[in-house]
């Protein structure tokens, strides 16, 4: 592949993972924090950035572990355990380091890290990376795109919920109920992107 | 297969070692100093933990009901220096004034460097107590009275009207340790025990423990006292309004008034739903006889047809308004309220309508 073709290929993966294959709205992964932390745009942005950051790095780390440890010994079936352990350790480590060395970053990003250690979208991204047989760079780009897509979805949801705070919602639908309905509508809207491009 | 397990465990062990090592090196903040109330108490502690945890280790009990998860907002303290900026997890709980005053949630603030805080003096008096449940008395079908005898420490000092937090240990139906707040209803003259009046909350963790599991003779843990619901040191007439088990702190205040021969005028509106919910009526009538100028008005909102109830019927807040309107200008009075959040909200409204300003409405609202 020429450099240009490669770049196009990566851009397709990036945009597909943001829009058409949005990990939250097309795959419904990472719903728990999506539902519970989407009340304010500000916190949603913080959490979104934490997901982008963690996803990008863990997909890379998991790729390395998969390629250089699991594959050579033919123990790919251990990827679930290994990936989760790597993600958890990475998040813990980053949280500690940020808290110590950069209070400002901790304030804006760090406090969200423990919330996403067990976020299934993070593990999901790594597993998709395996299923789709991405290379290292492709994997990292995919992680980045999925993270941005997740962030886009939660920030959009937070924007809608901030508006909704002033509306009268039937009692039985308040909270998670109306949020799930909105998530469904947003997912329908995102399906509209499917025809545009496909990252396959 | 064995090789696979070894490899995966090996990676796990390696990562764990890295983390343990990192925790030693990175989160070692060394010894830091906590300065409370401008030098009135100072501690040197190991940094790294949350402020709430660290204070608890020093036997200073800041109220907290959620176990440090930042959801109950009871653990508010003023952090004057060294707390860092307000975190997004705290923002929803702080109003403008609290932000300006540097009020923080102690469970969210990490102790990383020397820190200066301000807490109410009375928190120093808060202790943990081990008690024996001496007696359980049925007051109504869903309200019980618990007499707790203090074991360690043996005496308690509190201001009548304050509450304690009772630990509901893990039991069959709940694996959680939770603390729930209950007002002290006993005669403060006896400082070797306390009495609580508890209404059963359907499926409540702590009340199920108290009603179905706790037996006389068993050990109970509490901490306290907490709260700013106590009689203000003035001479203006008092309006008490309580619903159901909300009578507890008011009973304690009445004992205190009797003990100190307080001659303030007081009227107590006690609201319940049906006549089956009435209790402590004899005791209150006794206070009417013994106190200088005390009127007790029990109010039943929905008396059963065959109950023969001849007393006042209606909503307790409506009855209070009618009663007080007949007394002319009552705007100088103090209102002491205890009951469900809904009752308190409507009581606050009627007191305000009667011209009693909000700074003279006193209550501890626990949901």
XYZ file of C-alpha atoms in Angstrom:
567
model
C 0.000 0.000 0.000
C 1.209 3.452 -0.786
C 1.404 6.005 1.979
C -1.633 7.821 0.651
C -3.741 4.682 0.497
C -2.677 3.741 3.989
C -3.648 7.147 5.307
C -7.038 6.865 3.649
C -7.474 3.420 5.183
C -6.700 4.767 8.667
C -9.034 7.715 8.198
C -11.817 5.360 7.182
C -11.255 3.331 10.362
C -11.209 6.523 12.439
C -14.407 7.987 11.026
C -16.208 4.673 10.892
C -15.487 4.074 14.574
C -16.678 7.561 15.438
C -19.868 7.609 13.402
C -21.145 4.509 11.670
C -19.785 1.946 14.099
C -20.169 4.110 17.180
C -19.313 1.783 20.041
C -22.041 3.175 22.239
C -24.884 3.780 19.856
C -24.298 0.932 17.395
C -22.939 -1.679 19.827
C -24.499 -0.434 23.058
C -21.288 -0.904 25.026
C -20.402 1.261 28.004
C -24.028 1.972 28.846
C -23.714 2.129 32.626
C -21.550 5.212 32.852
C -23.355 6.620 29.815
C -26.617 6.529 31.751
C -25.316 7.640 35.112
C -22.803 10.363 34.277
C -24.677 12.131 31.490
C -26.490 14.710 33.548
C -24.111 17.610 32.956
C -22.124 18.503 29.865
C -19.076 19.391 31.943
C -18.775 16.025 33.671
C -19.657 14.226 30.437
C -16.759 15.946 28.668
C -14.398 14.958 31.517
C -15.500 11.360 31.426
C -15.402 11.381 27.622
C -11.776 12.498 27.571
C -10.888 9.833 30.123
C -12.445 7.194 27.860
C -10.640 8.505 24.772
C -7.347 8.452 26.639
C -7.735 5.050 28.228
C -9.141 3.412 25.098
C -6.361 4.643 22.848
C -3.649 3.380 25.151
C -5.204 0.129 26.265
C -5.978 -0.995 22.713
C -2.287 -0.439 21.959
C -1.121 -2.274 25.072
C -3.565 -5.100 24.517
C -2.409 -5.423 20.925
C 1.174 -5.823 22.112
C 0.175 -8.410 24.712
C -1.913 -10.272 22.136
C 0.713 -10.284 19.416
C 3.775 -11.011 21.540
C 2.421 -13.139 24.379
C -0.880 -14.785 23.522
C -0.300 -15.569 19.848
C 3.180 -17.128 20.135
C 1.919 -19.554 22.799
C -1.442 -20.101 21.076
C -3.415 -19.102 24.125
C -5.594 -16.485 22.483
C -8.573 -17.698 24.484
C -7.020 -16.050 27.548
C -7.445 -12.626 26.028
C -10.498 -11.744 28.126
C -8.653 -12.172 31.412
C -5.430 -10.678 30.226
C -7.027 -7.627 28.611
C -9.087 -6.827 31.686
C -6.064 -7.159 33.942
C -3.996 -4.897 31.709
C -6.766 -2.289 31.521
C -7.281 -2.290 35.282
C -3.573 -2.024 36.019
C -3.109 0.719 33.450
C -5.985 2.787 34.804
C -4.786 2.394 38.387
C -1.291 3.352 37.477
C -2.291 6.402 35.447
C -4.623 7.570 38.175
C -1.890 7.381 40.782
C 0.594 9.168 38.587
C -1.782 11.940 37.558
C -2.926 12.494 41.100
C 0.624 12.910 42.250
C 2.150 14.935 39.481
C -0.621 16.971 37.949
C -3.396 18.154 40.246
C -4.991 20.132 37.428
C -5.203 17.111 35.162
C -6.401 14.990 38.076
C -9.143 17.480 38.711
C -10.386 17.330 35.120
C -9.624 13.760 34.118
C -8.240 11.707 36.975
C -11.301 11.496 39.152
C -13.186 9.833 36.295
C -10.623 7.111 35.779
C -11.857 4.718 38.482
C -15.335 4.969 36.953
C -14.221 3.478 33.665
C -11.897 0.683 34.771
C -14.676 -1.803 34.267
C -16.382 0.010 31.424
C -17.256 -2.653 28.880
C -16.665 -0.296 25.957
C -12.952 -0.267 26.834
C -12.703 -4.041 26.832
C -14.998 -4.150 23.803
C -12.623 -1.976 21.766
C -9.731 -4.344 22.488
C -11.813 -7.374 21.554
C -12.967 -5.790 18.279
C -9.318 -5.063 17.547
C -8.660 -8.821 17.740
C -11.740 -9.898 15.776
C -11.039 -7.451 12.963
C -7.349 -8.405 12.890
C -6.119 -4.847 13.064
C -2.407 -4.038 13.020
C -0.893 -1.934 15.787
C -1.444 1.452 14.165
C -4.894 0.487 12.944
C -5.765 -0.719 16.439
C -4.642 2.501 18.093
C -6.531 4.595 15.554
C -9.590 2.421 16.111
C -9.245 2.881 19.898
C -8.956 6.626 19.454
C -11.975 6.740 17.141
C -14.114 4.570 19.393
C -13.218 6.776 22.345
C -14.115 9.937 20.446
C -17.354 8.308 19.308
C -18.229 7.384 22.880
C -17.453 10.898 24.028
C -19.531 12.396 21.245
C -22.496 10.275 22.265
C -22.279 11.039 25.994
C -21.773 14.764 25.445
C -24.750 14.877 23.082
C -26.798 12.985 25.637
C -25.717 15.339 28.431
C -26.754 18.299 26.275
C -30.176 16.786 25.743
C -30.552 15.916 29.420
C -29.616 19.428 30.525
C -32.503 20.670 28.388
C -34.762 17.911 29.671
C -34.130 18.974 33.260
C -36.588 21.789 32.630
C -39.255 19.658 30.985
C -42.065 17.796 32.603
C -41.477 14.089 32.256
C -43.993 11.493 33.446
C -42.889 10.127 36.777
C -42.338 6.562 35.624
C -40.024 7.700 32.853
C -37.770 9.998 34.847
C -34.059 9.168 35.084
C -32.863 6.029 33.296
C -36.195 5.466 31.528
C -36.217 8.595 29.403
C -32.440 8.342 28.972
C -32.734 4.901 27.423
C -35.474 6.084 25.060
C -33.309 9.019 23.988
C -30.339 6.688 23.538
C -32.496 4.599 21.221
C -33.492 7.650 19.180
C -29.872 8.772 18.969
C -28.872 5.293 17.818
C -31.478 5.500 15.053
C -30.064 8.853 13.993
C -26.545 7.448 13.896
C -27.692 4.607 11.656
C -28.157 7.351 9.088
C -24.383 7.546 8.838
C -24.083 3.884 7.887
C -24.514 4.506 4.200
C -21.771 7.121 4.155
C -18.807 4.899 4.907
C -17.986 1.561 6.333
C -14.819 0.658 8.189
C -15.525 -3.068 7.924
C -2.376 -25.586 29.249
C -0.290 -25.274 32.411
C 2.118 -23.061 30.530
C -0.775 -20.818 29.555
C -1.922 -20.453 33.146
C 1.613 -19.700 34.249
C 2.039 -17.038 31.582
C -1.206 -15.268 32.337
C -0.697 -15.478 36.116
C 2.864 -14.293 35.609
C 1.690 -11.200 33.762
C -0.916 -10.584 36.469
C 1.693 -10.938 39.198
C 4.067 -8.662 37.332
C 1.446 -5.947 36.954
C 0.463 -6.288 40.613
C 4.091 -5.874 41.649
C 4.446 -2.804 39.475
C 1.336 -1.332 41.096
C 2.437 -2.100 44.632
C 5.797 -0.582 43.892
C 4.176 2.438 42.240
C 1.899 2.912 45.218
C 4.907 2.949 47.527
C 6.777 5.467 45.446
C 4.124 7.582 43.807
C 1.424 7.857 46.431
C 3.810 8.294 49.307
C 3.044 11.814 50.347
C 4.991 11.493 53.578
C 3.770 12.972 56.829
C 1.477 15.938 56.570
C -0.089 18.163 59.166
C -3.805 18.720 59.627
C -4.617 21.940 61.408
C -8.170 22.151 62.753
C -9.882 25.392 63.729
C -6.847 27.670 63.518
C -4.527 25.581 65.630
C -6.964 24.362 68.277
C -6.027 20.813 67.258
C -3.143 19.593 65.158
C -2.334 16.141 63.908
C 0.543 14.762 61.946
C -0.746 11.992 59.724
C 0.344 9.927 56.744
C -0.837 11.616 53.579
C -2.641 9.931 50.730
C -6.058 9.115 52.183
C -9.266 11.090 51.993
C -9.835 13.809 54.557
C -12.846 11.937 55.959
C -10.862 8.713 56.450
C -7.946 10.555 57.966
C -10.139 12.439 60.439
C -11.942 9.231 61.433
C -8.576 7.630 62.189
C -7.931 10.559 64.496
C -11.276 9.864 66.202
C -12.947 12.944 64.798
C -16.271 11.827 63.398
C -17.583 13.988 60.619
C -21.126 12.872 59.824
C -21.351 10.662 56.757
C -24.093 8.337 55.645
C -22.920 7.065 52.276
C -19.575 5.611 53.231
C -17.481 8.201 51.402
C -18.979 7.817 47.955
C -19.886 11.467 47.635
C -23.629 11.019 47.493
C -25.026 12.050 50.887
C -23.236 15.408 51.260
C -23.240 15.181 55.063
C -19.477 15.440 55.423
C -19.188 19.112 54.535
C -16.209 20.857 56.155
C -14.466 24.125 55.470
C -11.060 23.598 53.920
C -9.151 26.836 54.313
C -5.838 25.792 52.795
C -4.351 22.848 50.968
C -7.501 21.199 49.634
C -7.054 21.978 45.952
C -9.915 23.111 43.755
C -13.523 21.994 44.022
C -13.964 18.671 42.204
C -16.723 17.943 39.696
C -17.927 15.215 42.066
C -18.623 17.868 44.709
C -20.132 20.585 42.551
C -23.740 19.379 42.593
C -23.844 19.638 46.395
C -22.499 23.162 46.827
C -24.442 26.375 46.623
C -22.894 29.779 45.936
C -22.244 30.645 49.533
C -20.627 27.304 50.290
C -18.341 27.700 47.277
C -17.287 31.126 48.490
C -16.651 29.732 51.978
C -14.457 26.901 50.635
C -16.832 24.256 51.879
C -15.845 20.793 50.621
C -16.937 17.201 50.963
C -14.435 15.604 53.312
C -14.767 12.273 51.516
C -13.612 13.765 48.206
C -10.718 15.898 49.436
C -7.438 13.998 49.487
C -4.847 14.765 52.119
C -1.730 15.290 50.038
C -0.049 18.183 51.782
C -0.449 20.269 54.930
C -4.070 21.181 55.202
C -6.032 23.666 57.278
C -9.672 22.983 57.996
C -12.488 24.350 60.075
C -15.142 22.146 61.638
C -17.862 22.891 64.190
C -16.462 22.600 67.736
C -19.170 20.117 68.669
C -17.689 17.541 66.307
C -14.890 17.100 68.842
C -17.510 15.784 71.250
C -18.605 13.110 68.793
C -17.567 9.645 69.853
C -18.241 6.058 69.039
C -20.264 4.178 71.630
C -20.851 0.519 72.279
C -24.229 -0.066 73.895
C -26.423 -2.892 75.039
C -30.009 -2.934 73.886
C -31.720 -2.979 77.275
C -35.355 -2.868 76.335
C -37.554 -2.779 73.247
C -41.054 -1.387 73.706
C -43.876 -1.431 71.132
C -45.342 2.058 70.967
C -47.648 1.420 68.015
C -47.914 -1.278 65.356
C -45.014 0.261 63.419
C -43.124 2.333 65.991
C -40.828 0.933 68.635
C -38.809 2.456 71.412
C -35.270 1.226 72.036
C -33.528 1.809 75.338
C -29.775 1.551 74.897
C -27.410 1.314 77.854
C -23.951 2.736 77.192
C -21.088 0.324 77.757
C -18.020 2.048 76.363
C -17.702 5.008 76.942
C -20.145 4.866 79.833
C -21.604 8.344 79.581
C -22.705 10.642 76.784
C -23.027 14.397 76.616
C -25.449 15.845 74.115
C -27.716 18.807 73.615
C -31.392 17.836 73.770
C -32.705 17.575 70.203
C -29.540 16.123 68.687
C -29.363 12.771 66.926
C -26.993 9.822 66.795
C -26.083 7.493 63.977
C -26.760 3.835 64.541
C -24.769 1.139 62.787
C -26.831 -1.523 61.089
C -24.360 -4.418 60.760
C -24.525 -6.934 57.913
C -27.367 -9.411 58.505
C -29.349 -11.972 56.567
C -31.109 -9.503 54.277
C -28.339 -6.954 53.874
C -24.647 -7.474 53.389
C -23.910 -3.790 53.835
C -22.849 -1.865 56.910
C -24.962 1.256 56.988
C -25.418 4.119 59.407
C -28.815 5.695 59.935
C -29.656 8.769 61.941
C -32.126 8.656 64.857
C -32.985 11.425 67.288
C -32.405 10.903 70.986
C -35.703 10.937 72.866
C -34.559 10.228 76.416
C -34.469 12.353 79.525
C -31.045 14.049 79.335
C -30.748 13.827 83.117
C -29.698 10.216 82.591
C -26.380 10.310 80.764
C -25.681 6.583 80.984
C -28.094 5.551 78.283
C -30.215 6.803 75.432
C -33.647 6.090 74.119
C -34.646 6.084 70.459
C -38.057 6.068 68.818
C -37.995 4.372 65.443
C -40.693 3.920 62.858
C -40.453 0.923 60.542
C -39.577 1.830 56.977
C -40.863 -0.924 54.658
C -37.758 -2.729 53.334
C -35.469 -0.251 55.115
C -32.065 -1.753 55.829
C -31.611 -0.350 59.317
C -35.219 -0.484 60.483
C -35.580 -4.096 59.351
C -32.489 -4.864 61.401
C -33.899 -3.034 64.420
C -37.417 -4.464 64.125
C -36.764 -8.047 63.070
C -33.233 -8.926 64.132
C -32.154 -6.917 67.157
C -33.017 -8.601 70.446
C -32.836 -7.318 73.999
C -29.387 -7.889 75.461
C -27.530 -7.582 72.156
C -24.797 -5.084 71.388
C -25.468 -1.980 69.313
C -22.953 0.505 67.985
C -23.711 4.189 67.633
C -21.812 7.409 67.116
C -22.748 10.964 67.802
C -24.210 13.298 68.867
C -24.883 15.341 65.749
C -27.160 18.106 64.604
C -28.124 21.686 65.227
C -31.694 20.956 66.225
C -31.778 22.134 69.842
C -33.606 24.783 71.842
C -32.171 28.225 71.231
C -31.332 30.159 74.361
C -34.059 32.811 74.138
C -37.300 33.554 75.903
C -39.747 33.717 73.026
C -42.654 31.260 72.911
C -42.026 27.978 71.135
C -44.035 26.228 68.409
C -43.230 22.514 68.141
C -44.613 20.621 65.146
C -43.908 16.910 64.746
C -45.314 13.956 62.878
C -45.153 10.327 64.039
C -41.721 9.301 65.296
C -40.645 12.934 64.881
C -41.855 13.362 68.444
C -38.521 11.890 69.649
C -36.248 14.970 69.853
C -39.121 17.097 71.131
C -39.732 14.679 73.980
C -36.061 15.073 74.860
C -36.357 18.872 74.783
C -39.450 18.756 77.004
C -37.591 16.618 79.562
C -34.838 19.190 79.476
C -37.250 22.087 79.957
C -38.705 20.296 82.936
C -35.272 19.558 84.425
C -34.126 23.163 84.060
C -37.487 24.593 85.236
C -37.750 26.518 81.983
C -40.858 28.709 82.030
C -41.062 29.486 78.313
C -44.452 29.227 76.734
C -44.676 26.281 74.354
C -47.282 24.596 72.200
C -46.778 21.210 70.567
C -48.772 20.054 67.537
C -48.358 16.312 67.128
C -49.735 14.897 63.901
C -50.530 11.272 63.090
C -52.707 9.595 60.488
C -55.098 7.404 62.488
C -55.775 6.912 66.185
C -53.778 3.655 65.987
C -50.716 5.801 65.280
C -51.024 7.775 68.520
C -48.493 7.136 71.285
C -46.841 8.815 74.282
C -50.101 10.688 74.901
C -50.007 10.096 78.658
C -46.410 11.301 78.873
C -47.271 14.485 77.008
C -50.284 15.127 79.262
C -47.899 14.717 82.185
C -45.646 17.409 80.697
C -48.693 19.655 80.366
C -49.186 19.350 84.120
C -45.545 19.731 85.083
C -44.298 22.429 82.746
C -45.070 26.051 83.405
C -46.970 26.849 80.216
C -47.125 23.932 77.804
C -50.034 22.967 75.553
C -50.149 19.615 73.791
C -52.356 19.308 70.708
C -52.542 15.824 69.205
C -53.970 15.923 65.673
C -55.325 12.931 63.766
C -55.701 13.421 60.030
C -57.883 10.420 59.185
C -59.517 9.035 62.356
C -61.282 5.691 61.851
C -65.069 5.986 62.051
C -65.384 3.685 65.030
C -62.443 5.112 66.954
C -64.453 7.573 69.008
C -61.759 10.219 68.466
C -62.944 13.466 70.011
C -59.767 15.470 69.578
C -58.675 17.667 66.707
C -58.983 16.293 63.186
C -57.136 17.527 60.115
C -53.651 18.086 58.788
C -51.282 19.017 61.575
C -49.999 22.082 59.747
C -53.523 23.378 59.042
C -54.486 22.885 62.674
C -51.354 24.742 63.796
C -52.199 27.725 61.585
C -55.769 27.938 62.853
C -54.662 27.614 66.458
C -51.914 30.223 66.195
C -53.982 32.720 64.223
C -56.311 32.971 67.194
C -53.385 34.080 69.342
C -52.784 37.302 67.432
C -49.267 38.187 66.362
C -47.060 35.108 66.610
C -44.247 36.347 64.380
C -41.737 36.531 67.262
C -41.917 32.772 67.912
C -39.445 30.022 67.185
C -40.550 26.979 65.206
C -39.071 23.545 65.968
C -40.003 20.940 63.401
C -39.413 17.226 63.128
C -40.980 14.735 60.775
C -40.983 13.563 57.184
C -39.405 15.908 54.611
C -42.892 16.535 53.215
C -44.251 17.543 56.607
C -41.295 19.815 57.256
C -41.720 21.534 53.902
C -45.351 22.318 54.551
C -44.629 23.332 58.163
C -41.925 25.735 56.970
C -44.470 27.228 54.597
C -47.172 27.758 57.195
C -44.730 29.211 59.728
C -43.538 31.669 57.084
C -47.173 32.549 56.313
C -47.680 33.284 59.996
C -44.818 35.778 59.793
C -42.155 33.671 61.528
C -38.999 34.279 59.486
C -37.025 31.293 58.186
C -34.000 31.929 60.350
C -36.183 30.973 63.322
C -37.324 27.650 61.843
C -35.210 24.855 63.242
C -35.125 21.286 61.949
C -32.886 18.413 60.940
C -34.261 16.980 57.762
C -33.272 13.404 57.184
C -34.786 11.729 54.203
